[in-house]
Coordinates of C-alpha atoms and ligand atoms in Angstrom, one line a residue:
X15 CA 0.0 0.0 0.0
X16 CA 1.2 3.5 -0.7
X17 CA 0.3 6.7 1.2
X18 CA 1.3 10.3 1.1
X19 CA 3.2 11.0 4.3
X20 CA 5.1 14.0 5.7
X21 CA 8.8 13.3 6.3
X22 CA 8.3 13.2 10.0
X23 CA 5.4 10.8 9.7
X24 CA 7.5 8.6 7.5
X25 CA 10.3 8.5 10.1
X26 CA 7.7 7.4 12.6
X27 CA 6.3 4.8 10.3
X28 CA 9.9 3.6 9.5
X29 CA 10.5 3.2 13.2
X30 CA 7.3 1.2 13.7
X31 CA 8.0 -1.0 10.7
X32 CA 11.6 -1.6 12.0
X33 CA 10.1 -3.0 15.3
X34 CA 11.1 -0.1 17.5
X35 CA 9.6 -0.5 21.0
X36 CA 10.9 2.5 22.9
X37 CA 11.1 6.1 21.6
X38 CA 12.0 9.3 23.5
X39 CA 12.4 12.9 22.5
X40 CA 12.2 16.5 23.6
X41 CA 10.2 18.6 21.1
X42 CA 11.9 21.0 18.8
X43 CA 11.1 22.3 15.3
X44 CA 11.3 20.6 12.8
X45 CA 11.4 17.3 14.6
X46 CA 8.5 17.5 17.0
X47 CA 5.9 15.6 14.9
X48 CA 7.9 12.4 14.9
X49 CA 7.1 11.5 18.5
X50 CA 3.6 12.8 18.3
X51 CA 3.1 10.4 15.4
X52 CA 4.9 7.5 17.1
X53 CA 2.6 8.0 20.1
X54 CA -0.2 6.6 17.9
X55 CA 1.5 3.2 17.5
X56 CA 0.4 1.0 20.4
X57 CA 3.5 -1.3 20.0
X58 CA 5.9 1.6 20.8
X59 CA 6.4 3.1 24.3
X60 CA 6.8 6.8 23.4
X61 CA 7.6 9.6 25.8
X62 CA 8.6 13.2 26.1
X63 CA 11.7 13.5 28.1
X64 CA 12.6 16.7 30.0
X65 CA 15.5 17.3 27.6
X66 CA 17.4 15.7 24.8
X67 CA 20.2 14.3 27.0
X68 CA 17.6 12.3 29.0
X69 CA 15.9 11.2 25.8
X70 CA 19.2 9.7 24.5
X71 CA 19.9 8.1 27.8
X72 CA 16.4 6.5 27.9
X73 CA 16.7 5.2 24.4
X74 CA 20.2 3.9 25.0
X75 CA 19.1 2.1 28.1
X76 CA 16.4 0.4 26.1
X77 CA 19.0 -0.5 23.5
X78 CA 21.3 -2.0 26.0
X79 CA 18.3 -4.1 27.2
X80 CA 18.0 -5.4 23.6
X81 CA 15.1 -3.3 22.3
X82 CA 15.2 -1.2 19.1
X83 CA 15.1 2.4 20.3
X84 CA 14.8 5.8 18.9
X85 CA 15.6 9.3 20.2
X86 CA 14.6 12.5 18.3
X87 CA 15.5 16.1 18.5
X88 CA 16.2 19.3 16.6
X89 CA 19.8 20.2 15.8
X90 CA 20.5 22.2 19.0
X91 CA 19.2 19.2 21.0
X92 CA 22.4 17.4 20.0
X93 CA 24.4 19.9 21.9
X94 CA 22.5 19.0 25.0
X95 CA 22.6 15.2 24.3
X96 CA 26.3 15.4 23.2
X97 CA 27.6 14.0 26.5
X98 CA 25.9 10.6 26.4
X99 CA 26.0 10.5 22.6
X100 CA 29.8 10.9 22.3
X101 CA 30.4 8.0 24.8
X102 CA 27.6 5.8 23.4
X103 CA 29.6 5.9 20.2
X104 CA 32.2 4.0 22.3
X105 CA 29.9 1.5 24.1
X106 CA 28.0 0.7 21.0
X107 CA 24.5 -0.8 21.2
X108 CA 22.6 -4.1 21.6
X109 CA 19.2 -3.4 20.1
X110 CA 19.4 -1.0 17.1
X111 CA 19.8 2.6 18.3
X112 CA 19.0 5.5 16.0
X113 CA 19.1 9.2 16.8
X114 CA 17.1 11.5 14.5
X115 CA 18.6 15.0 14.5
X116 CA 16.7 17.6 12.4
X117 CA 18.5 20.7 11.1
X118 CA 16.9 24.0 10.5
X119 CA 18.8 25.7 7.7
X120 CA 17.7 29.3 7.3
X121 CA 16.8 29.3 11.0
X122 CA 13.1 29.3 10.6
X123 CA 12.6 28.5 14.3
X124 CA 15.9 28.1 16.2
X125 CA 18.6 29.9 18.1
X126 CA 21.3 29.1 15.6
X127 CA 22.1 27.2 12.4
X128 CA 24.2 24.1 12.8
X129 CA 25.2 21.4 10.4
X130 CA 24.6 18.2 12.2
X131 CA 26.7 16.2 9.8
X132 CA 29.7 17.3 11.9
X133 CA 28.5 15.2 14.8
X134 CA 28.9 12.0 12.7
X135 CA 32.5 12.8 11.9
X136 CA 33.1 14.0 15.5
X137 CA 31.7 10.9 17.1
X138 CA 32.8 8.5 14.4
X139 CA 29.3 7.1 13.8
X140 CA 27.4 6.7 10.5
X141 CA 24.9 9.2 9.3
X142 CA 22.1 8.7 6.8
X143 CA 20.5 11.7 5.0
X144 CA 17.1 11.2 3.4
X145 CA 15.8 13.7 0.7
X146 CA 12.1 13.0 0.8
X147 CA 9.4 11.2 2.8
X148 CA 9.9 7.9 1.0
X149 CA 13.6 8.0 1.9
X150 CA 12.8 9.0 5.5
X151 CA 10.9 5.8 6.0
X152 CA 13.4 3.6 4.2
X153 CA 16.5 5.2 5.7
X154 CA 15.0 4.9 9.2
X155 CA 14.6 1.2 8.8
X156 CA 18.1 0.8 7.2
X157 CA 19.6 2.9 10.1
X158 CA 18.4 0.2 12.6
X159 CA 19.9 -2.6 10.5
X160 CA 23.2 -0.7 10.2
X161 CA 23.2 0.0 13.9
X162 CA 22.9 -3.7 14.7
X163 CA 25.3 -4.8 12.0
X164 CA 28.1 -2.5 13.1
X165 CA 27.3 -2.2 16.8
X166 CA 26.9 1.6 16.7
X167 CA 24.4 4.4 17.3
X168 CA 23.3 5.7 13.8
X169 CA 22.4 9.3 13.1
X170 CA 19.5 10.0 10.8
X171 CA 19.6 13.6 9.6
X172 CA 16.4 15.5 9.0
X173 CA 15.9 19.1 8.0
X174 CA 13.0 21.5 7.8
X175 CA 12.1 20.9 4.1
X176 CA 12.5 17.1 4.3
X177 CA 10.8 16.7 7.7
X178 CA 7.9 18.9 6.7
X179 CA 7.2 18.0 3.1
X180 CA 5.1 15.2 1.8
X181 CA 5.7 12.4 -0.7
X182 CA 4.4 9.0 -1.6
X183 CA 5.6 6.3 0.7
X184 CA 5.3 2.5 0.2
X185 CA 4.1 1.0 3.5
X186 CA 5.0 -2.5 4.7
X187 CA 4.3 -4.5 7.8
X188 CA 6.1 -4.3 11.1
X189 CA 8.9 -6.7 11.7
X190 CA 9.7 -7.4 15.3
X191 CA 13.4 -7.4 16.2
X192 CA 15.2 -10.7 16.5
X193 CA 17.4 -9.6 19.3
X194 CA 16.6 -11.2 22.7
X195 CA 15.6 -8.9 25.4
X196 CA 17.5 -8.8 28.7
X197 CA 20.5 -7.3 30.5
X198 CA 23.7 -9.2 30.7
X199 CA 26.1 -8.4 33.5
X200 CA 28.9 -10.2 31.7
X201 CA 28.9 -7.4 29.1
X202 CA 30.0 -4.8 31.7
X203 CA 33.4 -4.1 30.0
X204 CA 31.6 -3.0 26.9
X205 CA 29.3 -0.5 28.8
X206 CA 31.5 0.7 31.7
X207 CA 33.5 3.5 30.2
X208 CA 36.5 3.6 32.6
X209 CA 39.9 4.3 30.9
X210 CA 41.0 0.6 30.6
X211 CA 37.7 -0.3 28.8
X212 CA 37.6 3.0 26.9
X213 CA 41.0 2.2 25.2
X214 CA 39.7 -1.2 24.1
X215 CA 36.5 0.5 22.7
X216 CA 38.6 3.3 21.1
X217 CA 40.3 0.7 18.9
X218 CA 37.0 -1.0 18.2
X219 CA 35.7 2.4 16.9
X220 CA 38.5 2.7 14.4
X221 CA 37.9 -0.9 13.2
X222 CA 34.2 -0.1 12.9
X223 CA 34.9 3.0 10.8
X224 CA 37.0 0.9 8.4
X225 CA 34.2 -1.6 8.1
X226 CA 31.7 1.2 7.6
X227 CA 33.8 2.9 4.9
X228 CA 33.8 -0.4 3.0
X229 CA 30.0 -0.7 3.6
X230 CA 29.5 2.8 2.3
X231 CA 30.9 1.8 -1.1
X232 CA 28.2 -0.9 -1.4
X233 CA 25.4 0.8 0.4
X234 CA 22.4 0.6 -2.0
X235 CA 21.4 4.3 -1.4
X236 CA 24.7 5.8 -2.4
X237 CA 23.6 6.0 -6.0
X238 CA 25.5 7.0 -9.1
X239 CA 23.6 8.4 -12.1
X240 CA 25.7 8.9 -15.1
X241 CA 24.1 11.3 -17.6
X242 CA 26.2 14.2 -19.0
X243 CA 29.8 13.1 -18.6
X244 CA 31.0 16.7 -18.6
X245 CA 29.5 17.7 -15.2
X246 CA 28.9 15.5 -12.2
X247 CA 27.4 16.6 -8.9
X248 CA 28.1 15.0 -5.5
X249 CA 25.2 15.8 -3.2
X250 CA 22.7 14.5 -0.7
X251 CA 19.3 15.0 0.8
X252 CA 17.3 18.1 -0.1
X253 CA 20.3 19.5 -2.0
X254 CA 20.0 16.6 -4.4
X255 CA 16.3 17.4 -5.0
X256 CA 17.0 21.1 -5.7
X257 CA 19.9 20.4 -8.0
X258 CA 18.3 17.6 -9.9
X259 CA 15.2 19.8 -10.5
X260 CA 17.2 22.5 -12.3
X261 CA 20.0 20.4 -13.8
X262 CA 18.3 17.1 -14.7
X263 CA 20.9 16.2 -17.3
X264 CA 24.0 16.4 -15.1
X265 CA 25.5 13.2 -13.7
X266 CA 25.0 12.6 -10.0
X267 CA 26.5 10.8 -7.1
X268 CA 23.7 11.0 -4.5
X269 CA 24.8 10.0 -1.1
X270 CA 22.3 8.4 1.2
X271 CA 25.0 7.9 3.7
X272 CA 26.9 11.1 4.3
X273 CA 29.3 9.6 6.8
X274 CA 31.6 7.8 6.3
X275 CA 32.1 8.6 2.6
X276 CA 32.3 5.9 -0.1
X277 CA 35.8 6.4 -1.2
X278 CA 35.8 3.9 -4.0
X279 CA 32.5 5.2 -5.4
X280 CA 33.9 8.8 -5.3
X281 CA 37.0 7.7 -7.1
X282 CA 34.8 6.0 -9.8
X283 CA 32.7 9.1 -10.2
X284 CA 35.8 11.3 -10.7
X285 CA 36.9 8.9 -13.4
X286 CA 33.5 9.0 -15.1
X287 CA 32.8 12.7 -15.3
X288 CA 35.1 15.6 -16.2
X289 CA 34.1 18.3 -13.7
X290 CA 32.8 17.5 -10.2
X291 CA 30.7 20.0 -8.3
X292 CA 29.7 19.5 -4.7
X293 CA 26.2 20.9 -3.8
X294 CA 25.4 20.8 -0.1
X295 CA 23.6 22.9 2.4
X296 CA 25.5 24.7 5.2
X297 CA 29.1 23.6 5.8
X298 CA 31.5 22.4 3.1
X299 CA 31.3 19.0 4.8
X300 CA 31.5 16.7 1.8
X301 CA 33.6 19.2 -0.1
X302 CA 36.3 19.4 2.5
X303 CA 36.5 15.6 2.8
X304 CA 36.6 15.1 -0.9
X305 CA 39.3 17.7 -1.4
X306 CA 41.2 16.1 1.5
X307 CA 41.2 12.8 -0.5
X308 CA 43.1 14.8 -3.2
X309 CA 40.4 15.5 -5.7
X310 CA 40.0 18.7 -7.6
X311 CA 36.5 20.0 -6.9
X312 CA 35.4 22.3 -9.7
X313 CA 32.8 24.2 -7.7
X314 CA 31.6 24.0 -4.1
X315 CA 31.3 26.7 -1.5
X316 CA 33.1 29.1 -3.8
X317 CA 29.7 29.6 -5.4
X318 CA 27.2 27.7 -3.3
X319 CA 26.2 29.7 -0.1
X320 CA 27.4 28.2 3.2
X321 CA 24.5 29.6 5.2
X322 CA 20.7 29.6 5.1
X323 CA 18.9 27.0 3.0
X324 CA 19.3 26.2 -0.7
X325 CA 16.5 26.1 -3.2
X326 CA 16.4 25.2 -6.9
X327 CA 16.7 28.9 -7.7
X328 CA 19.7 29.4 -5.5
X329 CA 21.5 26.4 -6.9
X330 CA 20.8 27.5 -10.5
X331 CA 21.9 31.1 -9.8
X332 CA 25.0 29.9 -8.0
X333 CA 26.1 27.5 -10.7
X334 CA 25.0 29.6 -13.8
X335 CA 26.2 32.9 -12.5
X336 CA 25.6 35.6 -15.2
X337 CA 23.8 33.0 -17.4
X338 CA 21.0 32.6 -14.9
X339 CA 17.6 33.9 -16.1
X340 CA 14.9 34.7 -13.5
X341 CA 11.8 32.7 -14.3
X342 CA 9.1 35.0 -15.8
X343 CA 6.2 34.1 -13.6
X344 CA 7.0 34.9 -10.0
X345 CA 5.2 35.9 -6.8
X346 CA 7.4 38.4 -5.1
X347 CA 7.8 38.1 -1.4
X348 CA 7.3 41.8 -1.2
X349 CA 3.7 41.3 -2.5
X350 CA 2.8 39.2 0.4
X351 CA 1.3 40.7 3.6
X352 CA 3.9 41.0 6.4
X353 CA 3.0 38.7 9.3
X354 CA 5.8 38.9 11.9
X355 CA 5.6 36.3 14.6
X356 CA 3.7 37.5 17.6
X357 CA 2.3 36.1 20.8
X358 CA -1.3 35.1 20.5
X359 CA -4.1 37.5 21.5
X360 CA -4.7 37.0 25.2
X361 CA -1.3 35.3 25.9
X362 CA -0.4 35.6 29.6
X363 CA 3.3 36.2 28.5
X364 CA 2.3 39.6 26.9
X365 CA 0.8 40.8 30.2
X366 CA 4.0 39.8 32.1
X367 CA 6.3 41.4 29.7
X368 CA 4.2 44.6 29.6
X369 CA 4.7 44.7 33.4
X370 CA 8.5 44.2 33.0
X371 CA 8.7 46.9 30.4
X372 CA 6.9 49.4 32.6
X373 CA 9.3 48.5 35.4
X374 CA 12.3 49.2 33.0
X375 CA 13.8 45.8 33.8
X376 CA 16.8 44.3 32.0
X377 CA 15.5 40.8 31.1
X378 CA 17.8 37.9 30.6
X379 CA 15.5 35.9 28.3
X380 CA 15.2 32.3 27.3
X381 CA 13.6 30.2 24.5
X382 CA 9.9 29.9 24.1
X383 CA 6.9 31.9 22.9
X384 CA 8.0 34.6 25.3
X385 CA 11.2 35.2 23.3
X386 CA 8.9 37.2 21.0
X387 CA 8.8 39.9 23.7
X388 CA 12.1 41.1 22.3
X389 CA 10.2 42.4 19.2
X390 CA 8.5 45.8 18.9
X391 CA 6.3 47.1 20.4
X392 CA 7.1 45.3 23.7
X393 CA 10.9 45.1 23.3
X394 CA 11.1 43.8 26.8
X395 CA 13.6 40.9 26.5
X396 CA 17.3 41.5 26.1
X397 CA 19.1 38.2 25.7
X398 CA 18.4 34.7 24.4
X399 CA 21.1 32.0 24.0
X400 CA 20.0 28.5 24.8
X401 CA 17.4 26.7 26.9
X402 CA 17.9 27.6 30.6
X403 CA 20.7 30.1 30.0
X404 CA 18.7 33.1 31.3
X405 CA 19.1 32.1 34.9
X406 CA 22.9 31.5 34.8
X407 CA 23.4 34.7 32.8
X408 CA 21.4 36.8 35.3
X409 CA 23.3 35.3 38.2
X410 CA 26.7 35.9 36.4
X411 CA 25.8 39.5 35.6
X412 CA 25.0 40.0 39.3
X413 CA 28.4 38.6 40.2
X414 CA 30.1 41.0 37.8
X415 CA 28.1 44.1 38.8
X416 CA 27.3 43.5 42.4
X417 CA 23.8 44.0 43.8
X418 CA 23.9 47.8 43.5
X419 CA 25.3 47.8 40.0
X420 CA 22.9 45.2 38.8
X421 CA 19.8 47.3 39.1
X422 CA 16.4 45.9 38.0
X423 CA 17.3 42.6 36.5
X424 CA 15.5 39.3 36.2
X425 CA 15.6 36.0 34.3
X426 CA 12.5 34.9 32.5
X427 CA 11.8 31.4 31.1
X428 CA 8.9 29.1 30.4
X429 CA 8.0 26.0 32.5
X430 CA 9.1 23.5 29.9
X431 CA 12.4 25.4 29.5
X432 CA 12.8 25.5 33.3
X433 CA 12.4 21.7 33.5
X434 CA 14.7 21.3 30.5
X435 CA 17.7 23.3 31.7
X436 CA 16.7 25.7 34.5
X437 CA 16.8 23.6 37.7
X438 CA 20.7 23.4 37.8
X439 CA 21.2 27.2 37.4
X440 CA 18.6 28.0 40.1
X441 CA 20.4 25.6 42.4
X442 CA 23.7 27.2 41.5
X443 CA 22.4 30.7 42.2
X444 CA 21.4 29.7 45.7
X445 CA 24.5 27.7 46.4
X446 CA 26.9 30.4 45.2
X447 CA 25.0 33.2 47.0
X448 CA 23.6 35.1 44.0
X449 CA 20.7 37.5 44.3
X450 CA 18.8 37.3 41.0
X451 CA 15.1 36.9 40.4
X452 CA 13.9 34.2 38.1
X453 CA 10.4 34.3 36.7
X454 CA 8.9 31.0 35.6
X455 CA 6.0 31.4 33.1
X456 CA 3.8 28.5 34.1
X457 CA 1.5 28.0 31.1
X458 CA 1.5 24.2 31.7
X459 CA 2.5 23.3 28.2
X460 CA 5.4 23.5 25.7
X461 CA 3.8 26.3 23.8
X462 CA 6.4 27.3 21.2
X463 CA 6.7 23.9 19.6
X464 CA 3.0 23.0 19.5
X465 CA 1.6 22.4 23.0
X466 CA 3.5 19.2 23.9
X467 CA 3.0 17.7 27.4
X468 CA 5.9 17.8 29.9
X469 CA 6.5 16.7 33.5
X470 CA 4.6 19.8 34.7
X471 CA 1.4 19.3 32.7
X472 CA 0.0 16.3 34.5
X473 CA -0.2 14.2 31.3
X474 CA 2.1 12.0 29.3
X475 CA 2.7 12.1 25.5
X476 CA 0.1 9.3 25.2
X477 CA -2.4 11.4 27.1
X478 CA -2.4 9.4 30.3
X479 CA -2.7 11.3 33.6
X480 CA 0.7 11.6 35.3
X481 CA 2.5 13.3 38.1
X482 CA 2.5 17.1 37.8
X483 CA 5.7 18.8 39.1
X484 CA 5.0 21.3 41.8
X485 CA 7.3 24.1 40.8
X486 CA 7.0 25.9 44.1
X487 CA 8.1 22.8 46.1
X488 CA 10.8 22.1 43.5
X489 CA 12.5 25.5 43.8
X490 CA 12.0 25.5 47.6
X491 CA 14.0 22.2 47.7
X492 CA 16.8 23.9 45.8
X493 CA 17.1 26.4 48.6
X494 CA 15.0 29.3 47.3
X495 CA 13.3 31.0 50.3
X496 CA 11.5 33.8 48.5
X497 CA 8.9 32.4 46.2
X498 CA 6.0 34.5 45.0
X499 CA 3.1 33.8 42.7
X500 CA 1.6 36.4 40.4
X501 CA -1.4 36.5 38.2
X502 CA 0.1 38.2 35.1
X503 CA -3.3 39.5 34.0
X504 CA -3.3 41.8 37.1
X505 CA -0.6 44.2 35.8
X506 CA -0.3 46.5 38.8
X507 CA 0.0 43.7 41.4
X508 CA 2.4 41.9 39.1
X509 CA 4.6 45.0 38.8
X510 CA 4.6 45.4 42.6
X511 CA 5.7 41.9 43.3
X512 CA 8.4 41.7 40.7
X513 CA 9.8 45.1 41.8
X514 CA 10.0 43.9 45.4
X515 CA 11.8 40.7 44.3
X516 CA 14.3 42.5 42.0
X517 CA 15.2 44.8 44.9
X518 CA 15.7 41.9 47.3
X519 CA 19.3 41.1 48.3
X520 CA 18.7 37.3 47.9
X521 CA 17.6 34.7 45.4
X522 CA 13.9 34.8 44.5
X523 CA 11.6 33.0 42.2
X524 CA 8.3 34.4 40.9
X525 CA 5.9 31.8 39.4
X526 CA 3.0 32.9 37.2
X527 CA -0.5 31.5 38.1
X528 CA -3.7 31.7 36.0
X529 CA -1.4 31.6 33.0
X530 CA -2.4 28.4 31.0
X531 CA -1.6 28.9 27.3
X532 CA -4.4 30.8 25.6
X533 CA -4.6 28.1 22.9
X534 CA -5.6 25.6 25.5
X535 CA -8.1 28.0 27.0
X536 CA -9.7 28.7 23.7
X537 CA -10.2 25.0 23.1
X538 CA -12.0 24.7 26.4
X539 CA -14.1 27.8 26.0
X540 CA -15.2 27.1 22.5
X541 CA -17.0 30.2 21.3
X542 CA -18.3 31.2 24.7
X543 CA -15.3 33.3 25.7
X544 CA -15.8 36.9 26.8
X545 CA -14.5 39.6 24.6
X546 CA -13.9 43.3 24.7
X547 CA -14.9 46.1 22.3
X548 CA -13.8 49.7 21.8
X549 CA -16.3 52.4 22.5
X550 CA -15.5 54.3 19.3
X551 CA -17.0 57.6 20.6
X552 CA -14.8 57.5 23.7
X553 CA -11.5 56.4 22.1
X554 CA -9.0 59.3 21.9
X555 CA -6.7 57.5 19.6
X556 CA -3.8 57.7 22.1
X557 CA -2.5 54.3 20.9
X558 CA -1.4 53.2 24.4
X559 CA -3.2 49.9 23.9
X560 CA -1.2 49.3 20.7
X561 CA 2.0 49.1 22.8
X562 CA 0.8 45.7 23.9
X563 CA 1.3 44.4 20.4
X564 CA -2.0 42.4 20.7
X565 CA -2.9 41.0 17.3
X566 CA -6.6 41.5 18.1
X567 CA -6.1 45.3 18.3
X568 CA -5.6 47.4 15.2
X569 CA -5.5 51.1 14.3
X570 CA -8.1 52.7 12.1
X571 CA -7.0 56.2 10.9
X572 CA -9.9 58.6 10.7
X573 CA -9.8 62.2 11.8
X574 CA -12.7 63.1 14.1
X575 CA -13.8 63.9 17.6
X576 CA -14.7 61.9 20.7
X577 CA -18.1 62.1 22.2
X578 CA -16.9 64.9 24.5
X579 CA -15.3 66.9 21.7
X580 CA -11.6 65.8 21.9
X581 CA -9.9 65.9 18.5
X582 CA -8.3 62.6 17.4
X583 CA -6.4 61.1 14.4
X584 CA -8.1 57.7 14.5
X585 CA -9.4 55.0 16.8
X586 CA -8.4 51.5 17.8
X587 CA -10.6 48.5 17.0
X588 CA -10.7 45.1 18.6
X589 CA -11.3 42.1 16.3
X590 CA -14.0 40.2 18.1
X591 CA -13.1 36.8 16.6
X592 CA -9.5 37.1 18.0
X593 CA -10.2 38.7 21.4
X594 CA -10.3 36.0 24.1
X595 CA -11.2 38.6 26.8
X596 CA -8.0 38.7 28.8
X597 CA -8.7 42.3 29.7
X598 CA -5.2 43.5 29.5
X599 CA -6.1 46.4 27.1
X600 CA -8.8 47.5 29.6
X601 CA -6.2 47.9 32.2
X602 CA -3.9 50.1 30.1
X603 CA -6.6 52.3 28.6
X604 CA -6.6 55.6 30.4
X605 CA -10.0 56.8 29.1
X606 CA -12.2 53.8 29.9
X607 CA -13.0 53.4 26.2
X608 CA -12.6 49.6 26.2
X609 CA -15.6 47.7 27.6
X610 CA -16.9 44.2 27.9
X611 CA -18.5 43.3 24.5
X612 CA -22.1 42.3 24.3
Ligands
TPP8 C1 18.0 22.4 23.0 C2 16.7 22.8 22.5 N1 15.7 21.9 22.4 C3 14.5 22.3 21.9 C4 14.2 23.5 21.5 C5 12.9 23.9 20.9 N2 12.1 24.7 21.8 C6 12.1 26.0 21.7 S1 11.3 26.8 22.9 C7 10.9 25.3 23.6 C8 10.1 25.2 24.9 C9 9.0 26.2 25.0 O1 8.2 25.9 26.1 P1 8.2 26.8 27.4 O2 9.5 27.0 28.0 O3 7.2 26.1 28.3 O4 7.6 28.2 26.9 P2 6.3 28.5 26.0 O5 6.6 28.4 24.6 O6 5.2 27.5 26.5 O7 5.9 29.8 26.5 C10 11.4 24.3 22.8 C11 11.1 22.9 23.2 C12 15.3 24.4 21.5 N3 15.2 25.7 21.1 N4 16.5 24.1 22.0

């Protein structure tokens, strides 16, 4: 049977067909849908872990017990998971163990742009790179076979365009793994990475790499297509799709396995074509390796951009230079309406950041929906580095500046981010006698990546009720004595509490209450939610409410007068279908011109 699947759905299907029984992940665009999809397969135990390191550890434990196991993450997740990952490359596996790492070229939704192929070379493990959904499924299954054949974790590289685009996929039945389940204490020297054992495994890795290099030459998805013998392209994944679309007659060496490289195949390709071009997204990964083998690469990163994503147009422009002709029919991006990312109407984060802005605080920010508070009109968040960094940074700034020099400073992060990477730095701030204030935005979901459950939501990935972390009790156990709760929709009270805590010469944590994600609330309320409307005859057009950046509020230019004769240049208007009735605008309006709608 064939079915149109999204790349991420196809990876999930591949894992199911491969007989995977345990899958763990922390969400992150563009990888999040894989686990959400896997959760629908009853044969697979699927879970959200608090972060990527834990996800890899969970999957590797299942693998050591003989199960086929999968861990998934976005590219930056590998930075978090790197510690277990780099050493699991030494221990090897028992049941097939695959890590999906999905890159985000062009940084559609990330804090940086990394090329995950470097992890494969760094850790000395194989990496497969699919180019469409059909390959996503096939390569996932092959990755498990390679993992077991060579006793290694295998990386499967995704990327935005591959993970999120659809193609026709041939479905087959699930095959249960043949490896016996169970833990074997006699295998300890393989799994206990103390120096004497490490040295043994270190040699095993080199042996494994030699075997994998030989395998790469016969791997059925490293495919040579000889067409025009003048020009040959070495490429992989989405870059192959782009290049093939614009240069269908060139010859190709399409690599399904991007590490290690098939040296014999490459040599053969250089014999068969005159000029070899390497087309790849991001780093000159293949190009550097191929040049290091002594080959003369005709074009690579001298013309192909080494940042952002490629497209058929970019590949054609890069390779044709002055000969490139713009296609005649085009929709210009400038013709499209501008829709900058924004927090939802009614989002509790907006209320909190409005309060911080009014307080004039310097905010060490973090990663989540609230990062959008950095943009106009709020402009109330001043750093964002990686998940959980806000707390350590605020603490570090305090150490550098001293309490007096620090002024009004706080760290702000979401609850999923707190559980991911925020617990350690709060503990550190207490232990090392800091005095910063941390604000945890408790919206009881992982909003930014699509409302995934986490250990604070009370539900598992499969929707079963679960323990719900008590944030107050947790931070108290870390030694925090000053813990306050605020309802962010009550702006004045929120400002008072945060001001007091920022002035305190001690560590404090402020936790928002009444702040469940607005998307969750809307679901529950259906169409019954309250809403607010502007009394157009009272609105003075002062635009203060526009400072909230609420997408439900817009400006209508129209010169006129208020009911009591005040001149104005226009009025604001509230879109009823968007307004969830949070009442924030009512609190900021000085002229009582926003009222409950009827
Ligand atoms: C290491 C890493 N893993 C995953 C992500 C993807 N990601 C961005 S924000 C976020 C969590 C957001 O949830 P939360 O902190 O609760 O804030 P919310 O969006 O709900 O306001 C995730 C998982 C990331 N940026 N970095």
